[in-house]
CSV table of N, CA and C in Angstrom, one decimal:
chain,number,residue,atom,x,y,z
A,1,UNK,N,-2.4,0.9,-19.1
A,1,UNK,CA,-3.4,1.8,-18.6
A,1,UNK,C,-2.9,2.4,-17.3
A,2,UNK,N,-2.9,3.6,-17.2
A,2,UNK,CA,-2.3,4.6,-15.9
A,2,UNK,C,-3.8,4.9,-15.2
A,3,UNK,N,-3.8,4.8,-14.1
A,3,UNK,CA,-4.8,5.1,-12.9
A,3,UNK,C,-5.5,6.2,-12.6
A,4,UNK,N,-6.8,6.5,-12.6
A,4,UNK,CA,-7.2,8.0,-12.9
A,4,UNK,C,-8.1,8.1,-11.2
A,5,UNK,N,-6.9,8.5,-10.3
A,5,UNK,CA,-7.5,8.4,-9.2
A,5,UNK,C,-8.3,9.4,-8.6
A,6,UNK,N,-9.0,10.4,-9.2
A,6,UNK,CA,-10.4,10.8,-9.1
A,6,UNK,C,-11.0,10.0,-8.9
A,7,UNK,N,-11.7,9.3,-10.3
A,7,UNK,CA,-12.5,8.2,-10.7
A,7,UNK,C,-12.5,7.0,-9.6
A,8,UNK,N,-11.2,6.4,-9.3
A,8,UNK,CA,-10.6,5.6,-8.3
A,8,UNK,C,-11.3,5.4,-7.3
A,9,UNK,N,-11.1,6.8,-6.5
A,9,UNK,CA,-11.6,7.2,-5.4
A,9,UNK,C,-13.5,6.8,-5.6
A,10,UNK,N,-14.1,7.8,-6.3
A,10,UNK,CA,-15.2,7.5,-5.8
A,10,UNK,C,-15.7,6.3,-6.1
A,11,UNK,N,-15.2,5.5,-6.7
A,11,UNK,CA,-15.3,4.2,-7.1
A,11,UNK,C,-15.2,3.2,-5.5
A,12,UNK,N,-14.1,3.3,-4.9
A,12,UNK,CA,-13.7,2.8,-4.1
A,12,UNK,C,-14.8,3.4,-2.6
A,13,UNK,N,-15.1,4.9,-2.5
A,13,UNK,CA,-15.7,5.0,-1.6
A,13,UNK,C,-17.4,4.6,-1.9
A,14,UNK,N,-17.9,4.7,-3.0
A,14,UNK,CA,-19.1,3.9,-3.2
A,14,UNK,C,-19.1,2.1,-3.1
A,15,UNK,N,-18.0,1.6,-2.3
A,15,UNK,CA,-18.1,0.2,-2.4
A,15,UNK,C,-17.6,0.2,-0.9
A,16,UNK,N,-17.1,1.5,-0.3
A,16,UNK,CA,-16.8,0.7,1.1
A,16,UNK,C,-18.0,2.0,2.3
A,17,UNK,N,-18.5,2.6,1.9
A,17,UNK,CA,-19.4,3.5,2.3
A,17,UNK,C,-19.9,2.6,3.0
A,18,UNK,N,-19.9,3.1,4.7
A,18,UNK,CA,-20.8,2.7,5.7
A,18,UNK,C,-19.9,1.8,6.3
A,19,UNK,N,-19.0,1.6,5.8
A,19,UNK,CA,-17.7,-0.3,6.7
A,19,UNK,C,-17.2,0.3,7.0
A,20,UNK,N,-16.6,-0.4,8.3
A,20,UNK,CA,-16.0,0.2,9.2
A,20,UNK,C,-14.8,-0.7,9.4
A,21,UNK,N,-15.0,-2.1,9.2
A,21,UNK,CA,-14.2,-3.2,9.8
A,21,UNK,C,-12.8,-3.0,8.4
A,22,UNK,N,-11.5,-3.0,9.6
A,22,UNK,CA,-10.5,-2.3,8.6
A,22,UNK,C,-10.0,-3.7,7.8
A,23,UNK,N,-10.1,-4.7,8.1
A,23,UNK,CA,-9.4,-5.6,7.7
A,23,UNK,C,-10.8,-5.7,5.6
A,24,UNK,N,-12.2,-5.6,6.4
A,24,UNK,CA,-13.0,-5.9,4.4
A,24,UNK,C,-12.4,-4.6,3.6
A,25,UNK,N,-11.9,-3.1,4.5
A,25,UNK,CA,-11.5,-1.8,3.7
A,25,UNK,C,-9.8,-2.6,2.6
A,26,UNK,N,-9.2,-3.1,3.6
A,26,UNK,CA,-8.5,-3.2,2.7
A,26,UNK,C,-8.2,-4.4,1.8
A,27,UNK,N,-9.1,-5.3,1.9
A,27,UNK,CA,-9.4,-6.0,1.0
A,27,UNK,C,-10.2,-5.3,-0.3
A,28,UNK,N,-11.0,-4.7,-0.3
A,28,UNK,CA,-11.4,-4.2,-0.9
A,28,UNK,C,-10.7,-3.1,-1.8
A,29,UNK,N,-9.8,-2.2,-1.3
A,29,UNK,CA,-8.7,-1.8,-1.9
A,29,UNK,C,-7.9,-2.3,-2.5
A,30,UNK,N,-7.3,-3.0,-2.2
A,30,UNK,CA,-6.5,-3.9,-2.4
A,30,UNK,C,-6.7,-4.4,-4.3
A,31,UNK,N,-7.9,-5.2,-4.1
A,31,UNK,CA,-8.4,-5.2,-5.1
A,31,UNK,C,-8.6,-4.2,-5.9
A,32,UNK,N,-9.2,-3.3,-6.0
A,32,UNK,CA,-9.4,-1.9,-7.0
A,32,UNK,C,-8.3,-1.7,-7.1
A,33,UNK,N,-7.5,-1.2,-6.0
A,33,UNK,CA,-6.1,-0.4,-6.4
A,33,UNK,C,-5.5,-1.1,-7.6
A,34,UNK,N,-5.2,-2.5,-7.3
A,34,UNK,CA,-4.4,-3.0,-8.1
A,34,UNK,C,-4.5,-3.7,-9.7
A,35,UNK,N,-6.3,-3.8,-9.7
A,35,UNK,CA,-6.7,-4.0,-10.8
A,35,UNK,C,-7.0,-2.0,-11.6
A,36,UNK,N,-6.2,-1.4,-11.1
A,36,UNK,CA,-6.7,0.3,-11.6
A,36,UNK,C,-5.7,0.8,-12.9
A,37,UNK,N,-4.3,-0.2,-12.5
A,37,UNK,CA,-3.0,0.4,-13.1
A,37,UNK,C,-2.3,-0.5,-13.8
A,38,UNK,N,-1.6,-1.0,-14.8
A,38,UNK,CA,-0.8,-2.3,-15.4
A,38,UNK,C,-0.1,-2.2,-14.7
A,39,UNK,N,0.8,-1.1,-14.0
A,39,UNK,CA,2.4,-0.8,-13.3
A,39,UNK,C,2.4,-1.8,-11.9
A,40,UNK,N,0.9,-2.0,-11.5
A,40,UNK,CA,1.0,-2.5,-10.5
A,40,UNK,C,1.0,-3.7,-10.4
A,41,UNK,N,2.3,-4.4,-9.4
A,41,UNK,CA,2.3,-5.7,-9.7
A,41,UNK,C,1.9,-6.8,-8.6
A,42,UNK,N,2.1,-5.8,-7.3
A,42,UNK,CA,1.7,-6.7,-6.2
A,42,UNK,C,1.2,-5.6,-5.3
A,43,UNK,N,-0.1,-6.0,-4.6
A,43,UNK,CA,-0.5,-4.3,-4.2
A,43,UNK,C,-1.4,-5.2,-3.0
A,44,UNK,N,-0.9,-4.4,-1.6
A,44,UNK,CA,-1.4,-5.7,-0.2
A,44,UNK,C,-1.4,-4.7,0.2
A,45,UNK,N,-1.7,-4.8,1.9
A,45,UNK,CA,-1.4,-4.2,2.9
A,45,UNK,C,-0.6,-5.0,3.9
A,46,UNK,N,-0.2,-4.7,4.6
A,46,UNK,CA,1.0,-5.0,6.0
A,46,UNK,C,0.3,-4.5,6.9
A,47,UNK,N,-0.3,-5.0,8.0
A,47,UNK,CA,-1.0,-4.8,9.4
A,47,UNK,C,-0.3,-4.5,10.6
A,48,UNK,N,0.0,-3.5,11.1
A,48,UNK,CA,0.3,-3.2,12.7
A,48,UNK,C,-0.2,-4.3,13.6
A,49,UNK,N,0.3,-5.4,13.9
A,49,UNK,CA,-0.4,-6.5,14.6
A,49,UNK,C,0.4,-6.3,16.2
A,50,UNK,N,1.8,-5.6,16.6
A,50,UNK,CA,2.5,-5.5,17.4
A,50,UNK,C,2.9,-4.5,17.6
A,51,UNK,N,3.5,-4.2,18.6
A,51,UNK,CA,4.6,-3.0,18.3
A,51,UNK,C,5.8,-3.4,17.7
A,52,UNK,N,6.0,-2.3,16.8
A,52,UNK,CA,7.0,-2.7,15.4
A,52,UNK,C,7.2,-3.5,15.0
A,53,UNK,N,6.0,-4.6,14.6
A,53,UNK,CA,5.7,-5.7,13.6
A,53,UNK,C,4.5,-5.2,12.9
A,54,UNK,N,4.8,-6.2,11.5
A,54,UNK,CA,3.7,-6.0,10.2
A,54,UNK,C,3.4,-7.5,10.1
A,55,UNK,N,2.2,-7.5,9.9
A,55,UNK,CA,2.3,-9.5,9.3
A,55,UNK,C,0.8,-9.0,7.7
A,56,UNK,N,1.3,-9.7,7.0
A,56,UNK,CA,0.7,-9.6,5.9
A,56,UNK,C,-1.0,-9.3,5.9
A,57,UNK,N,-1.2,-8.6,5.2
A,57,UNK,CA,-3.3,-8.6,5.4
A,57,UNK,C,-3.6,-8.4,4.0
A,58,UNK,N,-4.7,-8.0,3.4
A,58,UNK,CA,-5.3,-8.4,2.4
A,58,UNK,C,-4.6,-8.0,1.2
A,59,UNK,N,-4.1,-8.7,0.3
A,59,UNK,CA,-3.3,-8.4,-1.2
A,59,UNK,C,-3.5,-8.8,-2.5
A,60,UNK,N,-3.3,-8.3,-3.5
A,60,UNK,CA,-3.2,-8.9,-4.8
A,60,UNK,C,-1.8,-9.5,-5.8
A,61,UNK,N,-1.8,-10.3,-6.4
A,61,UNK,CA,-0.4,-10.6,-6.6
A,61,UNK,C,-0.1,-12.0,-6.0
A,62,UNK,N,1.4,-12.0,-6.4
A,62,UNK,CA,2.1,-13.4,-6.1
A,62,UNK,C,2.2,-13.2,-4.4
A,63,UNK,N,3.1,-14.2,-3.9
A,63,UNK,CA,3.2,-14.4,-2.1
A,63,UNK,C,3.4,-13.2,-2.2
A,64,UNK,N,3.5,-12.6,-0.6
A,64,UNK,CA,4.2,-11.7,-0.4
A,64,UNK,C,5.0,-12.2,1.1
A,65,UNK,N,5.6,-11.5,1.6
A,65,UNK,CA,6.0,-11.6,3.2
A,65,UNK,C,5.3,-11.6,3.8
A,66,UNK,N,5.3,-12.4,4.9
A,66,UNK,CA,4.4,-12.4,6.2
A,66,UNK,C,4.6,-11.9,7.0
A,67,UNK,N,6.0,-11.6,7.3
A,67,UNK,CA,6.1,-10.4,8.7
A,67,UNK,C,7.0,-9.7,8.7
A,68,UNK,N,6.9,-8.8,8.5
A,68,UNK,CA,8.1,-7.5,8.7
A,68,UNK,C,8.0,-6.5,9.6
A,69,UNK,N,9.5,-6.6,10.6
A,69,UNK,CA,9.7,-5.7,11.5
A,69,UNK,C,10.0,-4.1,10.9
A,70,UNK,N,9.6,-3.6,11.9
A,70,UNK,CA,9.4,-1.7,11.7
A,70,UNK,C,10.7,-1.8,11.1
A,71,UNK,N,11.6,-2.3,11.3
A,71,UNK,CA,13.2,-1.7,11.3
A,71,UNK,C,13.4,-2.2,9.9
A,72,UNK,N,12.9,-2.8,9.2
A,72,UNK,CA,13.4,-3.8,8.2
A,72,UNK,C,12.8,-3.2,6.7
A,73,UNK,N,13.3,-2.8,5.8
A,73,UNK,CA,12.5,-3.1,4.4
A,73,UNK,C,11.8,-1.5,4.5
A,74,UNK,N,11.6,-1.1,2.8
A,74,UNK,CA,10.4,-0.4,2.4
A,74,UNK,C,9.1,0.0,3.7
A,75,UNK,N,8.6,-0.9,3.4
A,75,UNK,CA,7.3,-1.4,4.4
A,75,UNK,C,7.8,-0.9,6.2
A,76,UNK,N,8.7,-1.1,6.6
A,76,UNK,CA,8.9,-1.0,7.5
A,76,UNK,C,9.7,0.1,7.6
A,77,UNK,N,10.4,0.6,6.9
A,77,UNK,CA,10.8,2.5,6.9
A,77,UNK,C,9.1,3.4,7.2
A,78,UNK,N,8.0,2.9,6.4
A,78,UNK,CA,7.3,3.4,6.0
A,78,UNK,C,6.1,3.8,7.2
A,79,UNK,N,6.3,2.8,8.3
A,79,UNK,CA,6.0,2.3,9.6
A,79,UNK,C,6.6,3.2,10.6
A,80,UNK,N,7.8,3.0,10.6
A,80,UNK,CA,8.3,3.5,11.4
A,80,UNK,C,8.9,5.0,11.3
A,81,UNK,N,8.5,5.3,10.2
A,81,UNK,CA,9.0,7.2,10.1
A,81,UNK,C,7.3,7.8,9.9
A,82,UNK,N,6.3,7.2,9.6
A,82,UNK,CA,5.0,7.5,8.9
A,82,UNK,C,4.8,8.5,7.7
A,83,UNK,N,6.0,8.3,7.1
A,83,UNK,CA,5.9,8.7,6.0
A,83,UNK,C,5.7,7.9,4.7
A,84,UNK,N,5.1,8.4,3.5
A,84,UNK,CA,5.4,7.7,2.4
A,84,UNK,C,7.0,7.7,1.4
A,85,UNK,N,6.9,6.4,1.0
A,85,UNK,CA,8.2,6.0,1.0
A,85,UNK,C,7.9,5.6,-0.9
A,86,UNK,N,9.0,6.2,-1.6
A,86,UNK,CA,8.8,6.6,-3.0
A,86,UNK,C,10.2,5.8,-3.4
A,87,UNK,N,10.2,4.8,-3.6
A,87,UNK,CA,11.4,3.9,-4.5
A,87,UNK,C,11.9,3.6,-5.7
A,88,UNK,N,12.6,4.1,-6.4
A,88,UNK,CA,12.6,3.8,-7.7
A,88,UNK,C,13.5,3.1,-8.2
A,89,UNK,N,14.5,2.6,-7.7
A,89,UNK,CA,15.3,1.5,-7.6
A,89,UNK,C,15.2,0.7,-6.1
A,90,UNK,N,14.6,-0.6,-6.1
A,90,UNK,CA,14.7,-1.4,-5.1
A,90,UNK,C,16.3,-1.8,-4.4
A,91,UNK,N,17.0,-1.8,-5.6
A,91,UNK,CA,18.0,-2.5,-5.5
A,91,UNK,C,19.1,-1.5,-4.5
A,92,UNK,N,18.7,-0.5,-4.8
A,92,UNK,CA,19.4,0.9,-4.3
A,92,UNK,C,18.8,1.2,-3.0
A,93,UNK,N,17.7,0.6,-2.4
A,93,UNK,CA,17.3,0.6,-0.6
A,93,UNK,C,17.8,-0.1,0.2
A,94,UNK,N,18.3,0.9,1.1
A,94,UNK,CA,18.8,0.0,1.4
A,94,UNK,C,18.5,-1.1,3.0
A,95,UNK,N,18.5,-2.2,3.0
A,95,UNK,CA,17.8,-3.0,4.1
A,95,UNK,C,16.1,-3.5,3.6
A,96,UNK,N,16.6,-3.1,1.7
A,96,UNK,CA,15.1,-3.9,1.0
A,96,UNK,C,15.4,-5.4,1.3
A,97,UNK,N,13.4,-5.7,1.3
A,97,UNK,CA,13.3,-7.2,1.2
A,97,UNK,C,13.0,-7.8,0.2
A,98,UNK,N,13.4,-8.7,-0.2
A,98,UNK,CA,12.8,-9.0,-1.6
A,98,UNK,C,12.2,-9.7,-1.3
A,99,UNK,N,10.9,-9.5,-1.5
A,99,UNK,CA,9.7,-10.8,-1.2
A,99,UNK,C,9.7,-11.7,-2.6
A,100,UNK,N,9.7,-10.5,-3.5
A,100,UNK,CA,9.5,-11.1,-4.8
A,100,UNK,C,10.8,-10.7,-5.8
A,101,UNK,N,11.6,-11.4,-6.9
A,101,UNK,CA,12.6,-11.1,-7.2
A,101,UNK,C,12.2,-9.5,-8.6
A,102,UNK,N,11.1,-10.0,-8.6
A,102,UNK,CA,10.6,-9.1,-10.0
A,102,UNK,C,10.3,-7.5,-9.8
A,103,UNK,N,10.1,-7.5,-8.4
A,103,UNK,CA,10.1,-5.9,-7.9
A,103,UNK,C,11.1,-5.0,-8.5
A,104,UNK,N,11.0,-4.4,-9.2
A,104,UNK,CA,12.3,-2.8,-9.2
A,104,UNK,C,11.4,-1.9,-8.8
A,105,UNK,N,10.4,-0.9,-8.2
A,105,UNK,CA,10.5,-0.1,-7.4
A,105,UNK,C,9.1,-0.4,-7.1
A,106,UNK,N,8.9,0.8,-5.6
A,106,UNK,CA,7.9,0.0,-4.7
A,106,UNK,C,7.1,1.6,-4.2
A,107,UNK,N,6.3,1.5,-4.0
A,107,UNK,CA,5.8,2.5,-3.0
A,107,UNK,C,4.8,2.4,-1.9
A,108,UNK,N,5.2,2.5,-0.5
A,108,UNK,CA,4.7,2.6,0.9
A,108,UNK,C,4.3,3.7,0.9
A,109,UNK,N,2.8,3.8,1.8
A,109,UNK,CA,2.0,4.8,2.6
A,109,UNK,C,1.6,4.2,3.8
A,110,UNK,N,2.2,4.9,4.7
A,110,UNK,CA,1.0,4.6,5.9
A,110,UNK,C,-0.3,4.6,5.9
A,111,UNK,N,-1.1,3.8,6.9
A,111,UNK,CA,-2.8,3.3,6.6
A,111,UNK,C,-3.1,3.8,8.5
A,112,UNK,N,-3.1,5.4,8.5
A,112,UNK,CA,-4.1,5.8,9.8
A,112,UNK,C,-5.4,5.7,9.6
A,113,UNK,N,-6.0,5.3,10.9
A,113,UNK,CA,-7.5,5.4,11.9
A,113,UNK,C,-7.9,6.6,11.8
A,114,UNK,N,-9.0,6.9,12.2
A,114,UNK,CA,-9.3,8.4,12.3
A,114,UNK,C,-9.1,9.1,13.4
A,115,UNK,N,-8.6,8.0,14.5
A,115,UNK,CA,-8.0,8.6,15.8
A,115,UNK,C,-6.6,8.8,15.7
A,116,UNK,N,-6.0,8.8,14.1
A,116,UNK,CA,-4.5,9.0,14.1
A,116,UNK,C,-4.2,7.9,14.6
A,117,UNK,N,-4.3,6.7,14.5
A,117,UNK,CA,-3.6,5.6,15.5
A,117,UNK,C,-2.8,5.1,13.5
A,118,UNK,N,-1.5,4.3,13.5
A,118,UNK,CA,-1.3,3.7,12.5
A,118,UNK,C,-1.6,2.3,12.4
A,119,UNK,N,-2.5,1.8,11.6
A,119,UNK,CA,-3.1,0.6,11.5
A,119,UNK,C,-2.6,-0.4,10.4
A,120,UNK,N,-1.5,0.1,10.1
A,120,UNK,CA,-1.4,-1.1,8.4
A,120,UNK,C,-0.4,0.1,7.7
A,121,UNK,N,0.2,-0.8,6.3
A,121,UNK,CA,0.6,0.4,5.6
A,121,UNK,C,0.1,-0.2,4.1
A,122,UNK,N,0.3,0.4,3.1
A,122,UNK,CA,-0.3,-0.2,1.8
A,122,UNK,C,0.8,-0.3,0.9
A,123,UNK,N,1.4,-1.4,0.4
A,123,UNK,CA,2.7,-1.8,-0.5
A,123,UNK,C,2.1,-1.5,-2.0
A,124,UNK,N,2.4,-1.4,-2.4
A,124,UNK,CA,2.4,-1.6,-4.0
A,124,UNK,C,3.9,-1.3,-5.0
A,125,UNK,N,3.9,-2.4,-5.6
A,125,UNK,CA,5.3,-2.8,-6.3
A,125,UNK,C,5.2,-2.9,-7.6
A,126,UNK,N,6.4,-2.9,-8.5
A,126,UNK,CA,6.1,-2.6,-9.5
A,126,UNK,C,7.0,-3.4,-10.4
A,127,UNK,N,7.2,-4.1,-11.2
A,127,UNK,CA,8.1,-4.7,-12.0
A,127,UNK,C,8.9,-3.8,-12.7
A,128,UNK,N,8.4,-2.8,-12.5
A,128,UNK,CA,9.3,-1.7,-13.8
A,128,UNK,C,10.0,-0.7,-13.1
A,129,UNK,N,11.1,-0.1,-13.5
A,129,UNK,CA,12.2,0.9,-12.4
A,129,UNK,C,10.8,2.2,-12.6
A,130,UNK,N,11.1,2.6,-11.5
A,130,UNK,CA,11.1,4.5,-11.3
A,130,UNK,C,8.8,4.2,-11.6
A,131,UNK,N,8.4,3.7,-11.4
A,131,UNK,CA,6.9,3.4,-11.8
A,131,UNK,C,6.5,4.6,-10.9
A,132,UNK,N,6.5,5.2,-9.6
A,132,UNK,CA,5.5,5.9,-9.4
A,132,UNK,C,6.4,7.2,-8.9
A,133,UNK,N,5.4,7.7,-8.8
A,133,UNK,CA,5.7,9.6,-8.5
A,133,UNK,C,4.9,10.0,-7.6
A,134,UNK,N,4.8,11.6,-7.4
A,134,UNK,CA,4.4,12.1,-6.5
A,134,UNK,C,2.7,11.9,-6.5
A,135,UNK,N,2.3,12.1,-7.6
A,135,UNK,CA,1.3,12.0,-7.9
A,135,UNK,C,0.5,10.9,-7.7
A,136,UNK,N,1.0,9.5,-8.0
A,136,UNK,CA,0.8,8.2,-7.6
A,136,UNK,C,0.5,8.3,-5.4
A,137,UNK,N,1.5,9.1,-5.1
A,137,UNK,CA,1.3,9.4,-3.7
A,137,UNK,C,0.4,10.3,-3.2
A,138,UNK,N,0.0,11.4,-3.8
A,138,UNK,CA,-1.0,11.9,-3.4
A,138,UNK,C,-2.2,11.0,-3.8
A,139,UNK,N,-2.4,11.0,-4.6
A,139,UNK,CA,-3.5,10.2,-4.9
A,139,UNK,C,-4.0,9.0,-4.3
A,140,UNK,N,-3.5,8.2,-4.1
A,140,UNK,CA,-3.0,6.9,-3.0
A,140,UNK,C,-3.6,7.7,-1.5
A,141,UNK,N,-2.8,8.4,-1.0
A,141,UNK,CA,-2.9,9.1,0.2
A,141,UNK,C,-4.4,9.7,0.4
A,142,UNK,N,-5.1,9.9,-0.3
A,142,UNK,CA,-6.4,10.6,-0.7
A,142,UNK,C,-7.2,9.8,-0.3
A,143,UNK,N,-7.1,8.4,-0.9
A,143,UNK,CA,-8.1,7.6,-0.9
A,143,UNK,C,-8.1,6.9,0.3
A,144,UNK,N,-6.7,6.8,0.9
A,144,UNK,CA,-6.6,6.1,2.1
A,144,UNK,C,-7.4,6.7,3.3
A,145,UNK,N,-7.2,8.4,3.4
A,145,UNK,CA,-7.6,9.4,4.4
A,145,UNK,C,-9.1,9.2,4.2
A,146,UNK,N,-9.8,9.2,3.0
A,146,UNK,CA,-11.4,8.7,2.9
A,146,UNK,C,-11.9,7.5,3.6
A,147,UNK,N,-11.0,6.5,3.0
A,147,UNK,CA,-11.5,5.3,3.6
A,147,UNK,C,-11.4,4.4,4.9
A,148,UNK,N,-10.4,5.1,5.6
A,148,UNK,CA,-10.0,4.6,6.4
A,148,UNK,C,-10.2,5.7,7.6
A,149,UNK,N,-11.3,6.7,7.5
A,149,UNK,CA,-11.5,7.4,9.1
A,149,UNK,C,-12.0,7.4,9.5
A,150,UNK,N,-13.0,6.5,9.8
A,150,UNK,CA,-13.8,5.7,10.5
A,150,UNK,C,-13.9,4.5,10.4
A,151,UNK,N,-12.3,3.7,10.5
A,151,UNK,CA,-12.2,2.4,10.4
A,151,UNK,C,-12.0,2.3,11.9
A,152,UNK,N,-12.3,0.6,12.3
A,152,UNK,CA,-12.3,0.2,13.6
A,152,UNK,C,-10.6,-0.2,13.6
């Protein structure tokens, strides 16, 4: 099953309508997102808890990492340039972390406040090469910009 993130969205904004507190938003995502798609195999967020540290926040899936520095990994390109980051061979990034060995490609978005502050980023990994595209990114990106602009 491939992800119909119209549908997604208003799905996700009728379950977080009116919350503010960022850490239940992305739990709550977290969950949808990753129950939305088969491709998806591990789908969390990574929390801005420092400057240029990530330590793990709400996810679905096996372990994941608990802390990654800005400089380090996927996740942490993703942080520190604020862009989304579109991977289609893991093995081919380079300064990837393998949290998990089953990952072949991954895709990071930054997770902004509605004051533009960056609060988190959202992982989602894939067991399968080349799994997401542009589309996977806008879409992703859409739901984040809803849910998260009037997060604390």
């Amino acid at each position: 099953m491939r992800v119909e993130y119209d549908e997604l969205e208003k799905v996700i904004v009728a379950l977080t309508e009116g919350e503010t507190d960022s850490v239940a938003l992305m739990a709550t995502l977290a969950c949808e997102i990753h129950h939305a798609d088969d491709r998806f195999d591990w789908t969390g967020f990574y929390r801005v808890v420092a400057p240029q540290l990530l330590k793990i926040g709400p996810y679905q899936g096996g372990h994941g990492c608990l802390v990654i520095p800005f400089e380090r990994g996927v996740c942490g390109a993703a942080a520190r340039t604020g862009e989304v980051q579109l991977v289609a061979d893991v093995d081919a990034f380079p300064g990837h972390i393998a949290c998990a060995s089953s990952t072949r490609s991954e895709i990071v978005l930054p997770v902004w406040n509605g004051a533009g502050k960056l609060i988190a980023v959202l992982d989602i990994d894939s067991n399968r090469p080349a799994a997401f595209d542009d589309r996977d990114a806008a879409g992703l990106a859409r739901i984040l910009g809803a849910v998260f602009a009037d997060a604390e």
